CSV table of C-alpha atoms in Angstrom, one decimal:
chain,number,residue,atom,x,y,z
X,14,UNK,CA,124.4,-105.3,31.2
X,15,UNK,CA,125.8,-102.0,32.4
X,16,UNK,CA,124.2,-100.2,29.5
X,17,UNK,CA,120.7,-101.5,30.6
X,18,UNK,CA,121.2,-100.4,34.1
X,19,UNK,CA,122.2,-96.9,32.8
X,20,UNK,CA,119.1,-96.7,30.6
X,21,UNK,CA,116.9,-97.7,33.6
X,22,UNK,CA,118.5,-95.0,35.7
X,23,UNK,CA,117.9,-92.4,33.0
X,24,UNK,CA,114.3,-93.6,32.5
X,25,UNK,CA,113.6,-93.3,36.2
X,26,UNK,CA,115.1,-89.8,36.2
X,27,UNK,CA,112.9,-88.7,33.4
X,28,UNK,CA,109.9,-90.2,34.9
X,29,UNK,CA,110.5,-88.3,38.2
X,30,UNK,CA,110.7,-85.0,36.3
X,31,UNK,CA,107.3,-85.6,34.6
X,32,UNK,CA,105.3,-86.3,37.9
X,33,UNK,CA,103.6,-83.3,39.3
X,34,UNK,CA,102.3,-84.8,42.6
X,35,UNK,CA,103.7,-87.4,44.9
X,36,UNK,CA,104.0,-91.2,44.4
X,37,UNK,CA,100.9,-92.5,42.7
X,38,UNK,CA,99.8,-89.4,40.9
X,39,UNK,CA,99.4,-89.0,37.2
X,40,UNK,CA,102.4,-88.1,35.1
X,41,UNK,CA,101.7,-84.8,33.4
X,42,UNK,CA,104.3,-82.3,32.3
X,43,UNK,CA,102.3,-79.1,33.2
X,44,UNK,CA,99.4,-78.6,35.5
X,45,UNK,CA,96.3,-77.6,33.8
X,46,UNK,CA,94.0,-75.1,35.7
X,47,UNK,CA,90.3,-75.5,34.7
X,48,UNK,CA,88.5,-72.1,34.8
X,49,UNK,CA,84.7,-71.9,34.6
X,50,UNK,CA,83.0,-69.6,32.1
X,51,UNK,CA,81.3,-67.6,34.9
X,52,UNK,CA,84.7,-66.7,36.6
X,53,UNK,CA,85.8,-65.2,33.3
X,54,UNK,CA,82.4,-63.4,32.9
X,55,UNK,CA,82.8,-61.9,36.4
X,56,UNK,CA,86.3,-60.6,35.6
X,57,UNK,CA,85.1,-59.2,32.4
X,58,UNK,CA,82.2,-57.4,34.0
X,59,UNK,CA,84.4,-56.1,36.6
X,60,UNK,CA,86.9,-54.7,34.1
X,61,UNK,CA,84.0,-53.1,32.2
X,62,UNK,CA,82.7,-51.6,35.4
X,63,UNK,CA,86.2,-50.0,35.9
X,64,UNK,CA,85.9,-48.4,32.4
X,65,UNK,CA,82.5,-46.9,33.2
X,66,UNK,CA,80.4,-48.4,30.5
X,67,UNK,CA,76.8,-47.5,30.1
X,68,UNK,CA,73.9,-49.6,28.8
X,69,UNK,CA,72.5,-48.5,25.3
X,70,UNK,CA,68.9,-49.5,25.1
X,71,UNK,CA,66.8,-49.8,21.9
X,72,UNK,CA,69.1,-51.9,19.8
X,73,UNK,CA,67.2,-54.8,18.4
X,74,UNK,CA,70.0,-56.6,16.4
X,75,UNK,CA,73.7,-56.3,15.6
X,76,UNK,CA,75.2,-57.7,12.5
X,77,UNK,CA,79.1,-58.0,12.1
X,78,UNK,CA,80.4,-58.7,8.5
X,79,UNK,CA,83.4,-60.9,8.2
X,80,UNK,CA,85.9,-61.0,5.4
X,81,UNK,CA,84.9,-64.7,4.6
X,82,UNK,CA,81.3,-63.6,3.6
X,83,UNK,CA,79.6,-64.7,6.7
X,84,UNK,CA,77.6,-62.5,9.2
X,85,UNK,CA,77.8,-62.7,13.0
X,86,UNK,CA,74.2,-61.9,14.0
X,87,UNK,CA,73.0,-61.0,17.4
X,88,UNK,CA,69.3,-60.8,18.1
X,89,UNK,CA,68.3,-58.4,21.0
X,90,UNK,CA,71.8,-58.0,22.3
X,91,UNK,CA,73.0,-56.2,25.4
X,92,UNK,CA,75.0,-53.3,24.2
X,93,UNK,CA,77.3,-51.3,26.5
X,94,UNK,CA,79.7,-48.4,25.6
X,95,UNK,CA,82.2,-46.1,27.1
X,96,UNK,CA,83.2,-43.3,24.8
X,97,UNK,CA,86.0,-42.1,27.0
X,98,UNK,CA,87.7,-45.5,26.7
X,99,UNK,CA,86.6,-46.1,23.1
X,100,UNK,CA,85.0,-49.4,24.1
X,101,UNK,CA,81.9,-51.0,22.9
X,102,UNK,CA,80.7,-54.5,24.2
X,103,UNK,CA,78.0,-56.6,22.7
X,104,UNK,CA,76.7,-59.6,24.7
X,105,UNK,CA,74.1,-62.1,23.8
X,106,UNK,CA,73.5,-65.1,21.7
X,107,UNK,CA,75.5,-64.9,18.5
X,108,UNK,CA,74.7,-67.0,15.3
X,109,UNK,CA,77.1,-67.4,12.3
X,110,UNK,CA,75.0,-67.0,9.2
X,111,UNK,CA,75.8,-66.9,5.5
X,112,UNK,CA,75.3,-63.5,3.9
X,113,UNK,CA,72.7,-65.1,1.5
X,114,UNK,CA,70.5,-66.1,4.4
X,115,UNK,CA,70.2,-62.5,5.6
X,116,UNK,CA,70.0,-60.8,2.2
X,117,UNK,CA,66.7,-59.1,1.8
X,118,UNK,CA,66.7,-57.2,5.0
X,119,UNK,CA,70.5,-56.5,5.3
X,120,UNK,CA,71.1,-54.6,2.1
X,121,UNK,CA,70.7,-51.2,3.8
X,122,UNK,CA,73.2,-52.1,6.5
X,123,UNK,CA,76.0,-53.1,4.0
X,124,UNK,CA,79.0,-50.9,3.3
X,125,UNK,CA,80.9,-50.4,0.1
X,126,UNK,CA,83.3,-53.2,0.9
X,127,UNK,CA,80.5,-55.6,1.6
X,128,UNK,CA,78.7,-54.8,-1.6
X,129,UNK,CA,81.8,-55.8,-3.6
X,130,UNK,CA,81.8,-59.1,-1.8
X,131,UNK,CA,78.1,-59.4,-2.5
X,132,UNK,CA,78.8,-58.9,-6.2
X,133,UNK,CA,81.4,-61.7,-6.2
X,134,UNK,CA,78.9,-64.0,-4.4
X,135,UNK,CA,76.3,-63.1,-7.0
X,136,UNK,CA,78.8,-64.2,-9.7
X,137,UNK,CA,79.4,-67.5,-8.1
X,138,UNK,CA,75.7,-68.4,-7.7
X,139,UNK,CA,74.3,-70.7,-10.3
X,140,UNK,CA,72.3,-68.9,-13.0
X,141,UNK,CA,68.5,-69.6,-13.4
X,142,UNK,CA,67.5,-71.8,-16.3
X,143,UNK,CA,65.6,-69.1,-18.1
X,144,UNK,CA,68.7,-67.0,-18.7
X,145,UNK,CA,69.9,-68.9,-21.9
X,146,UNK,CA,67.0,-67.4,-23.9
X,147,UNK,CA,67.7,-64.3,-26.2
X,148,UNK,CA,67.8,-61.1,-24.2
X,149,UNK,CA,64.7,-59.1,-24.2
X,150,UNK,CA,64.6,-55.5,-25.8
X,151,UNK,CA,65.3,-53.0,-23.1
X,152,UNK,CA,62.4,-50.8,-22.4
X,153,UNK,CA,63.1,-47.2,-21.4
X,154,UNK,CA,61.6,-46.2,-18.3
X,155,UNK,CA,60.9,-42.5,-17.7
X,156,UNK,CA,59.1,-42.6,-14.4
X,157,UNK,CA,61.4,-39.9,-12.9
X,158,UNK,CA,60.5,-37.3,-15.5
X,159,UNK,CA,57.3,-35.3,-15.9
X,160,UNK,CA,55.3,-36.5,-19.0
X,161,UNK,CA,55.0,-34.3,-22.0
X,162,UNK,CA,51.5,-32.7,-22.5
X,163,UNK,CA,49.8,-34.1,-25.6
X,164,UNK,CA,46.6,-32.0,-25.6
X,165,UNK,CA,46.0,-28.3,-24.8
X,166,UNK,CA,44.1,-28.3,-21.5
X,167,UNK,CA,43.1,-24.5,-22.0
X,168,UNK,CA,41.0,-25.4,-25.0
X,169,UNK,CA,39.2,-28.0,-23.1
X,170,UNK,CA,38.4,-25.6,-20.3
X,171,UNK,CA,37.1,-23.0,-22.9
X,172,UNK,CA,34.9,-25.5,-24.4
X,173,UNK,CA,33.4,-26.5,-21.1
X,174,UNK,CA,32.7,-22.9,-20.2
X,175,UNK,CA,30.7,-22.3,-23.3
């Protein structure tokens, strides 16, 4: 009997520690402060103003390449920079896209490390059905070189003059 009284006293003591407000309030160990996104945005803009960032106009899109082979794509972002503080900010609607979705237009933006990940990605893609045929004979292309002259153009001009 004495043991059950001790347990009830310990239980009441623990319950009193958990309660944040007064009698009748919810029992929570820590108080959670809810912040709105606009408050965080205002603080961020104030900090950027302190750094002296300037708007950079004329940027149509921003692509950030991740290690997982995805691209964070911003279309018409607001770009600000402070060279003195070595700070760049990009704000706007961001989309996470796969590298394969952006491929034709993104090749000129890729660095050497991204090209190696592109090669790995190409190896993992399924091969087309027509590749199991015998390989075609390679045709040499000499588009970069000047073609050799077959005829003598001086003789043709002499014949026309006569």
